[in-house]
Amino acid sequence: MAQVQRMSRLMVKTLRDDPADAETLNHKLLVRAGYVRRNAAGIWTWLPLGKKVLDNISRVVREEMDAIGAQEVLLPALLPKEPYEASARWEEYGDLLFRLKDRKGAEYLLGPTHEEIFTLIVKDQVASYKDLPVMLYQIQTKYRDEARPRAGVLRGREFQMKDSYSFDITDEGLAESYRLHREAYQKIFARLGLDYRIVSAVSGAMGGSASEEFLAPAPAGEDTFVDCPACDYAANTEAVTFKLTPVSAEHGAVEELATPDTPTIETLAEHLGVPASATLKNLLVKVDGEIVAVGVPGDREVDLGKLGEHLAPAVVELVTAEDFEGRADLVRGYVGPQGLEKVRYIADPRVAPGTAWITGANKVDTHAKNVVAGRDFEVDDYLDVVVVEEGDPCPKCGAGLKLDRAIEIGHIFQLGRKYADTFGLDVLGQQGKPVRVTMGSYGIGVSRAVAALAEQSADEQGLCWPKEIAPADVHVVAAGKALQTELALDVSEKLAAAGVRVLVDDRAGVSPGVKFTDAELIGVPKILVAGRRSAEGVLELKDRRTGEREELTVEEAIARLAA
Ligand code: ATP
Ligand code: MG
């Protein structure tokens, strides 16, 4: 027997107008439909309808985590400082961390994520390899003092996360725990009715599947990713690679060009009447203090984040005026790779062997043309360092890539032994010797998923939930007269008895028009109206998404909805 929720007794106040501060669809609609209420920036109350949706998502997550053998626990959100000092995250988190003191002056934090505490719990509870692998999870409130809490519950400062952690003794074991999580996530997001892509979270250079993000495409998203319209390729913009294809072509000898006052690509291209793409731009950076040049086509931007990832753990910085002191070989604004003897030269694969460029001649006010890669200069390392642009070729099939916005709804990560090393997490191995444990960590934004679902499924009329997540299976509307209310309540009881979750609008003194508008706004997938033909016992069933309508008797309606 499912529940009948009567609107006359439900705490829900729908609004006709968007809240003044709302910019995104989910924020507008979740507030207007009475699901959430803002208390302070990034801090939200879940009202009865919203709590139902949140619980439905948690239930799906819980079922799929249990199905892979993960065990549910609940850790505190208020945590002592020491473990986070040991891992250095007390400092590293910077302003993102909520720090506080107790009455005795001892320092605490509100947990942003729990790797440290889980590591300590397993250290306390698990002694032998026989007790591994272990996977633990919780659905819990997390705290992050986000710089820009925005888009309603999409980016909160207090939010709900499912976080899980796996503990294994071998790398193969970790890979298996990771695979189990990946599959569980695929099931979860499919059941939630979310459109999503799995993208590698790190660049190809850092290697494969050690970290992947689950992205839900939506214009309100804060992540940009590339999506191939022709094949199944999708990737974080940082992970896109470009194929190195040497060309064989005849080029004339290097020729110097007088180019006064052309220190930038724009001024140069204009002076010579060539497209910026014909020029080679050479950005100077410092890598662990040593000057390195990075060559990319003049119309492309260097992605310093990508460069940093390729060169990590080396530290990449921009050069300053002082770095040119005593370096006669580096002519600021007129650098060309053909004259760089003592400088390491990194280039984008577009600067392939055999391509010819207009670039600096290493003399003030002078450039050179027909400077050919592989003939006039050597590239020390080819690295993908340019900012990806719409239309760049797909690394898999060559079609022009699209750039899309998305919401990060999940993240899976092979952590390895970082935390186990910090806390000395060993278990007794098969040979009787201690073995260091290896870990994975896996997150799902449970409250963020509500926002992502709202973004993806809403239309002009309002929210429109997938069945499994909706606050009810059917929204019964009593058009107004006593007879109609009677029929609506009667069919509601029968539906509930058949296991259907019912929300019934039995409010007196509310016009049918307002009730219909509210039903569309609230977004339950089926709307059943006791209206014109109530005297004959005939109701109208409307599909919230397609708008399709059909007339049914009470028995037919029950058969249809209970199926
Ligand atoms: P983001 O890049 O969006 O800040 P993150 O990479 O810092 O997220 P993780 O530490 O990977 O997030 O957390 C796991 C999951 O928790 C994320 O995939 C996301 O769905 C969710 N999440 C993270 N921060 C927030 C937040 N401020 N509000 C709501 N959900 C969040
Ligand atoms: Mg993440």
Coordinates of C-alpha atoms and ligand atoms in Angstrom, one line a residue:
M1 CA 0.0 0.0 0.0
A2 CA 1.5 3.3 -1.1
Q3 CA 0.8 6.7 0.2
V4 CA -1.8 9.3 -0.7
Q5 CA -0.3 12.8 -0.2
R6 CA -3.1 15.4 -0.1
M7 CA -2.1 18.8 -1.4
S8 CA -4.5 20.4 1.1
R9 CA -2.2 19.2 3.9
L10 CA 1.1 19.5 2.1
M11 CA 3.5 22.3 3.0
V12 CA 4.0 23.6 -0.5
K13 CA 3.7 27.2 -1.7
T14 CA 4.2 27.5 -5.4
L15 CA 5.3 30.8 -6.9
R16 CA 4.3 32.3 -10.3
D17 CA 7.5 34.4 -10.6
D18 CA 11.2 33.4 -10.7
P19 CA 13.2 34.3 -7.7
A20 CA 15.1 37.6 -8.4
D21 CA 18.5 36.0 -7.8
A22 CA 18.0 32.9 -9.9
E23 CA 19.9 32.5 -13.2
T24 CA 19.6 28.8 -13.9
L25 CA 16.5 26.7 -14.8
N26 CA 16.9 24.3 -11.8
H27 CA 17.2 27.2 -9.3
K28 CA 14.1 29.0 -10.7
L29 CA 11.9 25.9 -10.9
L30 CA 12.9 24.1 -7.7
V31 CA 12.2 27.3 -5.8
R32 CA 8.9 28.1 -7.7
A33 CA 7.6 24.5 -7.4
G34 CA 8.3 24.5 -3.6
Y35 CA 11.0 21.9 -3.5
V36 CA 13.8 24.0 -1.8
R37 CA 14.2 27.2 0.1
R38 CA 17.3 29.3 0.5
N39 CA 18.6 30.1 4.0
A40 CA 21.9 31.8 3.0
A41 CA 24.3 31.7 0.1
G42 CA 24.8 28.0 -0.8
I43 CA 22.7 26.8 2.1
W44 CA 19.3 25.3 1.5
T45 CA 16.3 23.7 3.1
W46 CA 14.7 20.7 1.5
L47 CA 10.9 21.1 1.7
P48 CA 8.6 18.0 1.7
L49 CA 8.5 17.5 -2.1
G50 CA 12.3 18.2 -2.4
K51 CA 13.1 15.8 0.4
K52 CA 11.2 13.0 -1.4
V53 CA 13.2 13.5 -4.6
L54 CA 16.5 13.7 -2.6
D55 CA 15.5 10.4 -0.8
N56 CA 14.6 8.7 -4.1
I57 CA 18.0 9.5 -5.4
S58 CA 19.7 8.3 -2.2
R59 CA 17.7 5.1 -2.4
V60 CA 18.9 4.3 -6.0
V61 CA 22.5 5.1 -5.0
R62 CA 22.2 2.9 -1.9
E63 CA 20.7 0.0 -3.8
E64 CA 23.5 0.0 -6.4
M65 CA 26.3 0.5 -3.8
D66 CA 24.9 -2.4 -1.8
A67 CA 24.7 -4.5 -4.9
I68 CA 28.5 -4.3 -5.4
G69 CA 29.1 -5.2 -1.8
A70 CA 29.9 -1.8 -0.4
Q71 CA 28.9 -1.4 3.2
E72 CA 27.1 1.7 4.4
V73 CA 28.5 3.7 7.4
L74 CA 27.9 7.2 8.7
L75 CA 30.9 9.3 9.7
P76 CA 30.7 12.6 11.5
A77 CA 30.8 15.8 9.6
L78 CA 32.5 17.6 12.5
L79 CA 36.1 16.4 12.4
P80 CA 39.3 16.9 14.4
K81 CA 42.0 18.9 12.7
E82 CA 44.9 16.4 13.2
P83 CA 44.2 13.9 10.4
Y84 CA 43.9 16.7 7.9
E85 CA 47.1 18.2 9.2
A86 CA 48.8 14.9 8.7
S87 CA 47.6 14.7 5.0
A88 CA 48.4 18.5 4.6
R89 CA 44.9 19.1 3.4
W90 CA 44.2 21.4 6.4
E91 CA 46.5 23.9 4.5
E92 CA 46.0 22.8 0.9
Y93 CA 42.2 23.3 1.0
G94 CA 42.8 27.0 1.7
D95 CA 39.6 29.1 2.0
L96 CA 37.4 26.1 0.8
L97 CA 37.6 24.6 4.3
F98 CA 35.2 25.5 7.1
R99 CA 37.4 25.6 10.2
L100 CA 36.1 26.1 13.8
K101 CA 37.1 25.9 17.4
D102 CA 35.4 24.2 20.3
R103 CA 35.0 25.8 23.8
K104 CA 38.5 24.6 24.8
G105 CA 40.1 26.1 21.8
A106 CA 40.7 22.8 20.0
E107 CA 40.5 23.1 16.2
Y108 CA 38.0 21.3 14.0
L109 CA 36.7 21.3 10.5
L110 CA 33.5 20.5 8.7
G111 CA 34.3 17.6 6.4
P112 CA 34.7 18.5 2.7
T113 CA 35.4 14.8 1.9
H114 CA 36.6 12.0 4.1
E115 CA 39.7 10.1 2.8
E116 CA 41.6 10.7 6.0
I117 CA 38.9 9.5 8.4
F118 CA 38.1 6.4 6.3
T119 CA 41.8 5.4 6.2
L120 CA 42.0 5.7 10.0
I121 CA 38.8 3.6 10.5
V122 CA 40.1 0.8 8.3
K123 CA 43.4 1.0 10.1
D124 CA 41.5 0.5 13.3
Q125 CA 39.1 -2.2 12.1
V126 CA 41.1 -4.3 9.6
A127 CA 44.2 -6.3 10.5
S128 CA 44.7 -9.0 7.8
Y129 CA 44.7 -9.4 4.1
K130 CA 41.9 -11.9 4.7
D131 CA 39.6 -9.0 5.6
L132 CA 40.2 -7.2 2.3
P133 CA 39.0 -6.0 -0.1
V134 CA 36.6 -3.6 1.7
M135 CA 34.4 -1.0 0.2
L136 CA 32.7 1.5 2.5
Y137 CA 30.3 4.3 1.7
Q138 CA 28.1 7.0 3.3
I139 CA 25.5 9.4 2.1
Q140 CA 26.3 12.5 4.1
T141 CA 26.3 16.2 4.4
K142 CA 29.5 17.9 3.2
Y143 CA 30.8 21.4 3.7
R144 CA 32.9 23.5 1.3
D145 CA 33.1 27.3 1.5
E146 CA 32.8 27.6 -2.3
A147 CA 33.9 30.9 -3.7
R148 CA 30.8 31.2 -5.9
P149 CA 27.9 29.1 -4.5
R150 CA 25.5 29.3 -7.4
A151 CA 22.7 27.8 -9.4
G152 CA 20.7 26.8 -6.4
V153 CA 21.6 23.3 -5.0
L154 CA 24.0 22.7 -7.9
R155 CA 26.9 24.2 -6.0
G156 CA 26.1 24.5 -2.3
R157 CA 28.3 25.3 0.6
E158 CA 26.4 22.5 2.5
F159 CA 25.5 19.6 0.2
Q160 CA 24.8 15.9 0.1
M161 CA 27.4 13.6 -1.3
K162 CA 27.7 9.8 -1.6
D163 CA 31.3 9.1 -1.0
S164 CA 32.9 5.7 -1.0
Y165 CA 36.3 4.3 -0.5
S166 CA 37.9 1.0 -1.5
F167 CA 40.7 -0.8 0.2
D168 CA 42.8 -3.4 -1.5
I169 CA 46.2 -5.0 -1.2
T170 CA 47.1 -5.2 -4.9
D171 CA 46.9 -2.8 -7.9
E172 CA 44.7 -5.4 -9.6
G173 CA 42.4 -5.4 -6.6
L174 CA 42.1 -1.6 -6.8
A175 CA 41.4 -1.8 -10.6
E176 CA 38.6 -4.3 -9.8
S177 CA 37.1 -2.1 -7.1
Y178 CA 37.3 0.8 -9.5
R179 CA 35.6 -1.2 -12.2
L180 CA 32.8 -2.2 -9.8
H181 CA 32.2 1.4 -8.9
R182 CA 32.2 2.5 -12.6
E183 CA 29.6 0.0 -13.4
A184 CA 27.5 0.8 -10.3
Y185 CA 27.6 4.5 -11.4
Q186 CA 26.5 3.6 -14.9
K187 CA 23.5 1.8 -13.4
I188 CA 22.7 4.6 -11.0
F189 CA 22.7 7.4 -13.6
A190 CA 20.7 5.3 -16.0
R191 CA 18.1 4.6 -13.3
L192 CA 18.0 8.3 -12.4
G193 CA 17.3 9.0 -16.0
L194 CA 20.3 11.3 -16.5
D195 CA 22.0 11.8 -19.8
Y196 CA 25.7 11.6 -19.0
R197 CA 29.2 11.0 -20.4
I198 CA 32.2 9.4 -18.8
V199 CA 35.3 11.4 -19.5
S200 CA 38.9 11.0 -18.4
A201 CA 39.6 13.6 -15.8
V202 CA 43.3 13.9 -16.5
S203 CA 45.2 14.4 -19.7
G204 CA 46.4 11.5 -21.7
A205 CA 49.9 12.2 -20.5
M206 CA 49.0 11.3 -17.0
G207 CA 47.7 8.0 -18.1
G208 CA 44.4 6.3 -18.7
S209 CA 41.5 5.5 -16.4
A210 CA 43.0 6.4 -13.0
S211 CA 40.4 9.1 -12.7
E212 CA 37.1 9.6 -14.6
E213 CA 34.3 12.1 -14.3
F214 CA 30.6 11.6 -15.0
L215 CA 29.3 14.7 -16.7
A216 CA 25.6 15.5 -17.3
P217 CA 25.4 17.8 -20.3
A218 CA 23.5 21.0 -19.5
P219 CA 23.9 24.7 -20.4
A220 CA 24.0 25.6 -16.7
G221 CA 27.0 23.3 -16.1
E222 CA 30.4 24.8 -15.0
D223 CA 32.5 22.2 -16.8
T224 CA 33.4 22.4 -20.5
F225 CA 34.0 19.1 -22.3
V226 CA 34.4 18.0 -25.9
D227 CA 31.8 15.8 -27.5
C228 CA 32.2 14.2 -30.9
P229 CA 29.0 14.4 -33.0
A230 CA 30.1 11.5 -35.2
C231 CA 31.4 8.9 -32.7
D232 CA 31.3 8.1 -29.0
Y233 CA 34.4 10.1 -28.1
A234 CA 33.9 12.5 -25.1
A235 CA 36.7 14.0 -23.0
N236 CA 37.6 16.7 -20.6
T237 CA 39.0 19.6 -22.6
E238 CA 42.3 19.1 -20.9
A239 CA 42.5 15.5 -22.2
V240 CA 42.1 16.1 -25.9
T241 CA 45.0 15.1 -28.1
F242 CA 46.0 16.1 -31.6
K243 CA 47.7 13.6 -34.0
L244 CA 51.2 14.4 -35.1
T245 CA 51.3 14.1 -38.9
P246 CA 54.7 15.0 -40.6
V247 CA 54.3 16.7 -44.0
S248 CA 56.6 16.5 -47.0
A249 CA 56.6 19.7 -49.0
E250 CA 59.1 21.9 -50.8
H251 CA 60.0 25.2 -49.0
G252 CA 62.3 28.0 -49.9
A253 CA 65.2 29.0 -47.8
V254 CA 64.7 31.0 -44.6
E255 CA 64.3 34.7 -45.4
E256 CA 64.4 37.6 -43.0
L257 CA 61.5 40.2 -43.0
A258 CA 61.7 43.7 -41.7
T259 CA 58.8 44.0 -39.4
P260 CA 59.1 47.1 -37.2
D261 CA 56.8 47.5 -34.2
T262 CA 55.2 44.0 -34.5
P263 CA 55.8 42.5 -31.1
T264 CA 52.4 40.7 -31.1
I265 CA 50.9 38.1 -33.4
E266 CA 48.1 40.5 -34.3
T267 CA 50.4 43.4 -35.3
L268 CA 52.6 41.0 -37.2
A269 CA 49.8 39.3 -39.1
E270 CA 48.3 42.7 -40.1
H271 CA 51.7 44.1 -41.2
L272 CA 52.4 41.0 -43.4
G273 CA 48.9 40.5 -44.6
V274 CA 48.9 36.8 -43.5
P275 CA 46.5 34.9 -41.2
A276 CA 47.7 34.4 -37.7
S277 CA 47.7 30.7 -38.3
A278 CA 50.7 31.1 -40.7
T279 CA 52.8 32.4 -37.8
L280 CA 54.5 30.5 -35.0
K281 CA 54.1 31.9 -31.6
N282 CA 56.8 31.1 -29.0
L283 CA 55.8 31.4 -25.4
L284 CA 58.6 31.5 -22.9
V285 CA 57.9 29.9 -19.5
K286 CA 60.0 28.8 -16.6
V287 CA 60.0 25.1 -15.7
D288 CA 61.6 24.6 -12.3
G289 CA 63.3 27.9 -12.8
E290 CA 64.8 27.1 -16.2
I291 CA 63.5 29.0 -19.4
V292 CA 61.7 26.8 -21.9
A293 CA 60.0 27.9 -25.1
V294 CA 56.6 26.6 -26.2
G295 CA 55.7 26.8 -29.9
V296 CA 52.1 26.9 -31.1
P297 CA 50.4 28.3 -34.2
G298 CA 49.8 32.0 -33.9
D299 CA 46.0 31.7 -33.8
R300 CA 46.0 29.3 -30.8
E301 CA 46.3 29.8 -27.1
V302 CA 48.6 27.9 -24.8
D303 CA 46.7 26.1 -22.0
L304 CA 49.0 26.6 -19.0
G305 CA 47.0 24.1 -17.0
K306 CA 47.6 21.4 -19.6
L307 CA 51.3 22.3 -19.9
G308 CA 51.6 22.1 -16.1
E309 CA 50.0 18.7 -16.0
H310 CA 52.4 17.4 -18.7
L311 CA 55.4 18.6 -16.9
A312 CA 54.3 17.8 -13.3
P313 CA 55.8 17.6 -10.7
A314 CA 58.0 20.4 -12.2
V315 CA 56.6 23.8 -11.5
V316 CA 55.6 26.0 -14.5
E317 CA 55.7 29.8 -14.2
L318 CA 55.5 32.7 -16.7
V319 CA 58.7 34.6 -17.3
T320 CA 59.2 38.1 -16.0
A321 CA 61.4 41.0 -17.3
E322 CA 64.3 40.0 -15.0
D323 CA 64.5 36.6 -16.6
F324 CA 65.8 38.3 -19.8
E325 CA 68.7 40.0 -18.1
G326 CA 72.0 38.6 -19.4
R327 CA 70.2 36.5 -22.0
A328 CA 71.2 38.1 -25.4
D329 CA 69.8 35.0 -27.1
L330 CA 66.3 35.8 -26.0
V331 CA 64.9 38.9 -27.9
R332 CA 61.6 39.6 -26.3
G333 CA 58.8 39.6 -28.8
Y334 CA 61.0 38.3 -31.6
V335 CA 61.9 34.8 -30.4
G336 CA 62.2 32.1 -33.1
P337 CA 63.1 28.4 -32.4
Q338 CA 65.7 28.4 -35.2
G339 CA 68.0 30.6 -33.0
L340 CA 67.4 28.9 -29.6
E341 CA 70.5 26.9 -28.9
K342 CA 70.4 26.5 -25.1
V343 CA 66.6 26.5 -24.7
R344 CA 64.4 23.4 -24.5
Y345 CA 61.7 23.7 -27.2
I346 CA 58.3 22.2 -26.6
A347 CA 55.7 22.4 -29.5
D348 CA 52.1 21.5 -30.2
P349 CA 51.8 18.6 -32.7
R350 CA 50.4 21.1 -35.2
V351 CA 54.0 22.3 -35.5
A352 CA 54.8 18.9 -37.3
P353 CA 58.1 18.1 -39.1
G354 CA 57.9 19.6 -42.5
T355 CA 55.6 22.5 -41.7
A356 CA 56.8 26.1 -42.6
W357 CA 56.3 29.1 -40.4
I358 CA 56.7 32.9 -40.1
T359 CA 58.3 33.4 -36.7
G360 CA 60.7 35.7 -34.8
A361 CA 64.2 36.1 -36.3
N362 CA 65.8 36.6 -32.8
K363 CA 66.5 40.3 -33.8
V364 CA 64.5 43.3 -32.8
D365 CA 61.9 44.4 -35.4
T366 CA 62.7 41.3 -37.5
H367 CA 60.8 38.1 -38.4
A368 CA 61.8 35.2 -40.6
K369 CA 59.7 33.2 -43.1
N370 CA 60.1 29.7 -44.4
V371 CA 61.2 28.5 -41.0
V372 CA 60.7 24.7 -41.3
A373 CA 60.2 22.3 -38.4
G374 CA 62.8 19.5 -38.5
R375 CA 64.9 21.4 -41.1
D376 CA 65.6 24.8 -39.4
F377 CA 64.8 23.8 -35.8
E378 CA 64.2 20.7 -33.8
V379 CA 61.4 20.1 -31.4
D380 CA 62.5 18.5 -28.2
D381 CA 59.1 17.4 -27.1
Y382 CA 55.7 17.4 -28.8
L383 CA 53.0 17.9 -26.2
D384 CA 49.3 18.8 -26.4
V385 CA 49.3 22.3 -25.0
V386 CA 46.8 24.4 -26.9
V387 CA 43.4 25.3 -25.7
V388 CA 40.9 23.0 -27.5
E389 CA 38.5 24.8 -29.8
E390 CA 35.2 24.0 -31.4
G391 CA 35.8 22.2 -34.7
D392 CA 39.2 20.7 -33.7
P393 CA 39.5 17.1 -35.1
C394 CA 38.2 14.2 -33.0
P395 CA 41.3 12.1 -32.0
K396 CA 39.2 9.0 -32.6
C397 CA 37.4 9.7 -35.9
G398 CA 38.6 13.1 -37.2
A399 CA 35.1 14.8 -37.2
G400 CA 34.9 18.3 -35.9
L401 CA 34.5 18.3 -32.1
K402 CA 31.8 20.2 -30.3
L403 CA 32.4 22.0 -27.1
D404 CA 29.6 21.6 -24.5
R405 CA 28.8 22.6 -21.0
A406 CA 28.1 19.9 -18.3
I407 CA 27.5 19.4 -14.7
E408 CA 30.0 17.1 -12.8
I409 CA 27.7 14.6 -11.1
G410 CA 30.3 12.0 -10.1
H411 CA 34.0 11.3 -9.9
I412 CA 35.9 8.0 -9.5
F413 CA 39.5 8.0 -8.6
Q414 CA 42.3 5.5 -8.1
L415 CA 44.1 7.1 -5.2
G416 CA 46.8 4.5 -4.7
R417 CA 48.8 4.5 -1.5
K418 CA 48.9 8.3 -0.8
Y419 CA 46.7 8.2 2.3
A420 CA 47.8 4.7 3.4
D421 CA 51.4 6.0 3.4
T422 CA 50.4 9.1 5.4
F423 CA 48.6 7.0 8.1
G424 CA 50.7 3.8 7.9
L425 CA 47.8 1.7 6.8
D426 CA 49.2 -1.8 6.6
V427 CA 47.6 -5.2 6.9
L428 CA 49.2 -8.6 7.6
G429 CA 50.0 -10.1 4.2
Q430 CA 49.9 -13.8 3.1
Q431 CA 53.6 -14.2 3.9
G432 CA 53.0 -12.9 7.5
K433 CA 54.6 -9.5 6.7
P434 CA 52.8 -6.2 6.7
V435 CA 51.5 -5.0 3.3
R436 CA 50.6 -1.4 2.4
V437 CA 47.0 -0.9 1.4
T438 CA 45.9 0.8 -1.8
M439 CA 42.8 2.9 -2.0
G440 CA 40.2 4.4 -4.4
S441 CA 37.7 7.2 -3.7
Y442 CA 34.4 7.7 -5.4
G443 CA 31.9 10.5 -5.2
I444 CA 28.4 11.3 -6.3
G445 CA 26.8 14.7 -5.9
V446 CA 23.4 13.5 -4.5
S447 CA 21.9 16.9 -4.0
R448 CA 23.6 18.2 -7.2
A449 CA 21.9 15.3 -9.1
V450 CA 18.5 16.9 -8.2
A451 CA 19.7 20.1 -9.9
A452 CA 21.1 18.2 -12.9
L453 CA 17.9 16.2 -13.4
A454 CA 15.9 19.4 -13.2
E455 CA 18.1 21.1 -15.8
Q456 CA 17.9 18.1 -18.2
S457 CA 14.2 17.3 -17.9
A458 CA 12.3 20.5 -17.4
D459 CA 10.4 22.3 -20.1
E460 CA 8.6 25.7 -20.3
Q461 CA 5.8 24.5 -18.0
G462 CA 8.0 23.4 -15.2
L463 CA 9.8 20.3 -13.8
C464 CA 9.3 16.9 -15.3
W465 CA 10.8 14.1 -13.3
P466 CA 11.8 10.6 -14.5
K467 CA 9.5 8.1 -12.8
E468 CA 11.9 6.6 -10.3
I469 CA 12.9 10.0 -8.9
A470 CA 9.5 11.8 -9.0
P471 CA 7.9 12.7 -5.6
A472 CA 4.9 10.7 -6.7
D473 CA 3.9 8.4 -9.6
V474 CA 0.7 10.3 -10.4
H475 CA -0.7 13.7 -9.6
V476 CA -4.5 13.5 -9.3
V477 CA -6.3 16.8 -9.9
A478 CA -9.8 17.4 -8.6
A479 CA -11.2 20.1 -11.0
G480 CA -13.3 21.8 -8.3
K481 CA -16.8 20.5 -7.7
A482 CA -17.7 18.3 -4.8
L483 CA -18.4 15.4 -7.1
Q484 CA -15.0 15.8 -8.7
T485 CA -13.2 15.9 -5.4
E486 CA -15.0 12.8 -4.3
L487 CA -14.0 10.9 -7.4
A488 CA -10.4 12.2 -7.1
L489 CA -10.1 11.0 -3.5
D490 CA -11.7 7.7 -4.3
V491 CA -9.4 6.9 -7.2
S492 CA -6.4 8.1 -5.2
E493 CA -7.2 5.6 -2.4
K494 CA -7.6 2.8 -4.9
L495 CA -4.4 3.7 -6.7
A496 CA -2.5 3.7 -3.4
A497 CA -3.9 0.3 -2.5
A498 CA -2.5 -0.9 -5.8
G499 CA 1.0 0.4 -4.9
V500 CA 0.9 3.7 -6.8
R501 CA 2.4 6.8 -5.0
V502 CA -0.3 9.5 -5.3
L503 CA -0.2 13.2 -4.9
V504 CA -3.8 14.5 -5.0
D505 CA -4.8 18.1 -5.4
D506 CA -7.9 18.3 -3.2
R507 CA -7.5 21.9 -2.3
A508 CA -10.9 23.7 -1.9
G509 CA -11.2 27.2 -3.2
V510 CA -8.3 26.9 -5.7
S511 CA -9.3 27.3 -9.4
P512 CA -8.8 24.4 -11.8
G513 CA -6.5 26.6 -13.8
V514 CA -4.2 27.2 -10.9
K515 CA -4.3 23.4 -10.1
F516 CA -3.3 22.5 -13.6
T517 CA -0.5 25.0 -13.7
D518 CA 0.8 23.7 -10.4
A519 CA 0.6 20.1 -11.6
E520 CA 2.7 21.0 -14.6
L521 CA 5.2 23.0 -12.5
I522 CA 5.6 20.2 -9.8
G523 CA 6.4 17.7 -12.6
V524 CA 5.0 14.4 -11.5
P525 CA 5.2 12.2 -14.7
K526 CA 1.4 11.4 -14.9
I527 CA -1.5 13.8 -14.3
L528 CA -5.0 12.3 -13.7
V529 CA -7.9 14.8 -13.9
A530 CA -11.3 14.3 -12.4
G531 CA -13.1 16.8 -14.5
R532 CA -16.0 17.2 -17.0
R533 CA -17.0 13.5 -17.1
S534 CA -16.7 12.8 -13.4
A535 CA -20.4 12.0 -13.0
E536 CA -19.9 9.0 -15.5
G537 CA -16.7 7.9 -13.5
V538 CA -14.4 8.9 -16.4
L539 CA -11.1 10.6 -15.8
E540 CA -8.5 12.1 -18.1
L541 CA -4.9 10.8 -17.9
K542 CA -2.2 13.2 -19.2
D543 CA 1.5 12.4 -19.8
R544 CA 3.4 15.3 -18.3
R545 CA 6.2 15.0 -20.9
T546 CA 4.5 14.3 -24.1
G547 CA 1.2 16.0 -23.3
E548 CA -0.7 12.9 -24.6
R549 CA -4.2 12.6 -23.2
E550 CA -6.7 9.8 -22.9
E551 CA -10.0 9.2 -21.2
L552 CA -10.2 6.2 -18.8
T553 CA -12.6 4.7 -16.3
V554 CA -11.4 4.3 -12.7
E555 CA -10.6 0.7 -13.3
E556 CA -8.7 1.4 -16.5
A557 CA -6.8 4.2 -14.8
I558 CA -5.7 1.8 -12.0
A559 CA -4.7 -0.9 -14.4
R560 CA -2.7 1.5 -16.4
L561 CA -0.9 3.2 -13.6
A562 CA -0.3 0.2 -11.5
A563 CA 1.4 -1.6 -14.4
Ligands
ATP1 P1 33.6 20.7 -8.6 O1 34.7 20.6 -9.6 O2 32.2 20.9 -9.2 O3 33.9 21.8 -7.6 P2 34.9 18.6 -7.2 O4 35.6 18.0 -8.3 O5 35.5 19.5 -6.3 O6 33.6 19.4 -7.9 P3 34.6 16.1 -5.8 O7 35.6 16.4 -4.7 O8 35.1 15.2 -6.9 O9 34.1 17.5 -6.4 O10 33.3 15.6 -5.1 C1 32.5 14.5 -5.6 C2 31.2 15.0 -6.2 O11 30.5 15.9 -5.2 C3 31.3 15.9 -7.4 O12 31.4 15.0 -8.5 C4 30.0 16.7 -7.4 O13 29.0 15.9 -8.0 C5 29.7 16.8 -5.9 N1 30.0 18.2 -5.4 C6 31.2 18.7 -5.3 N2 31.1 20.0 -4.8 C7 29.8 20.2 -4.7 C8 29.1 21.4 -4.2 N3 29.7 22.5 -3.8 N4 27.7 21.3 -4.2 C9 27.1 20.2 -4.6 N5 27.7 19.1 -5.1 C10 29.1 19.1 -5.1
MG2 MG 35.7 16.1 -9.0

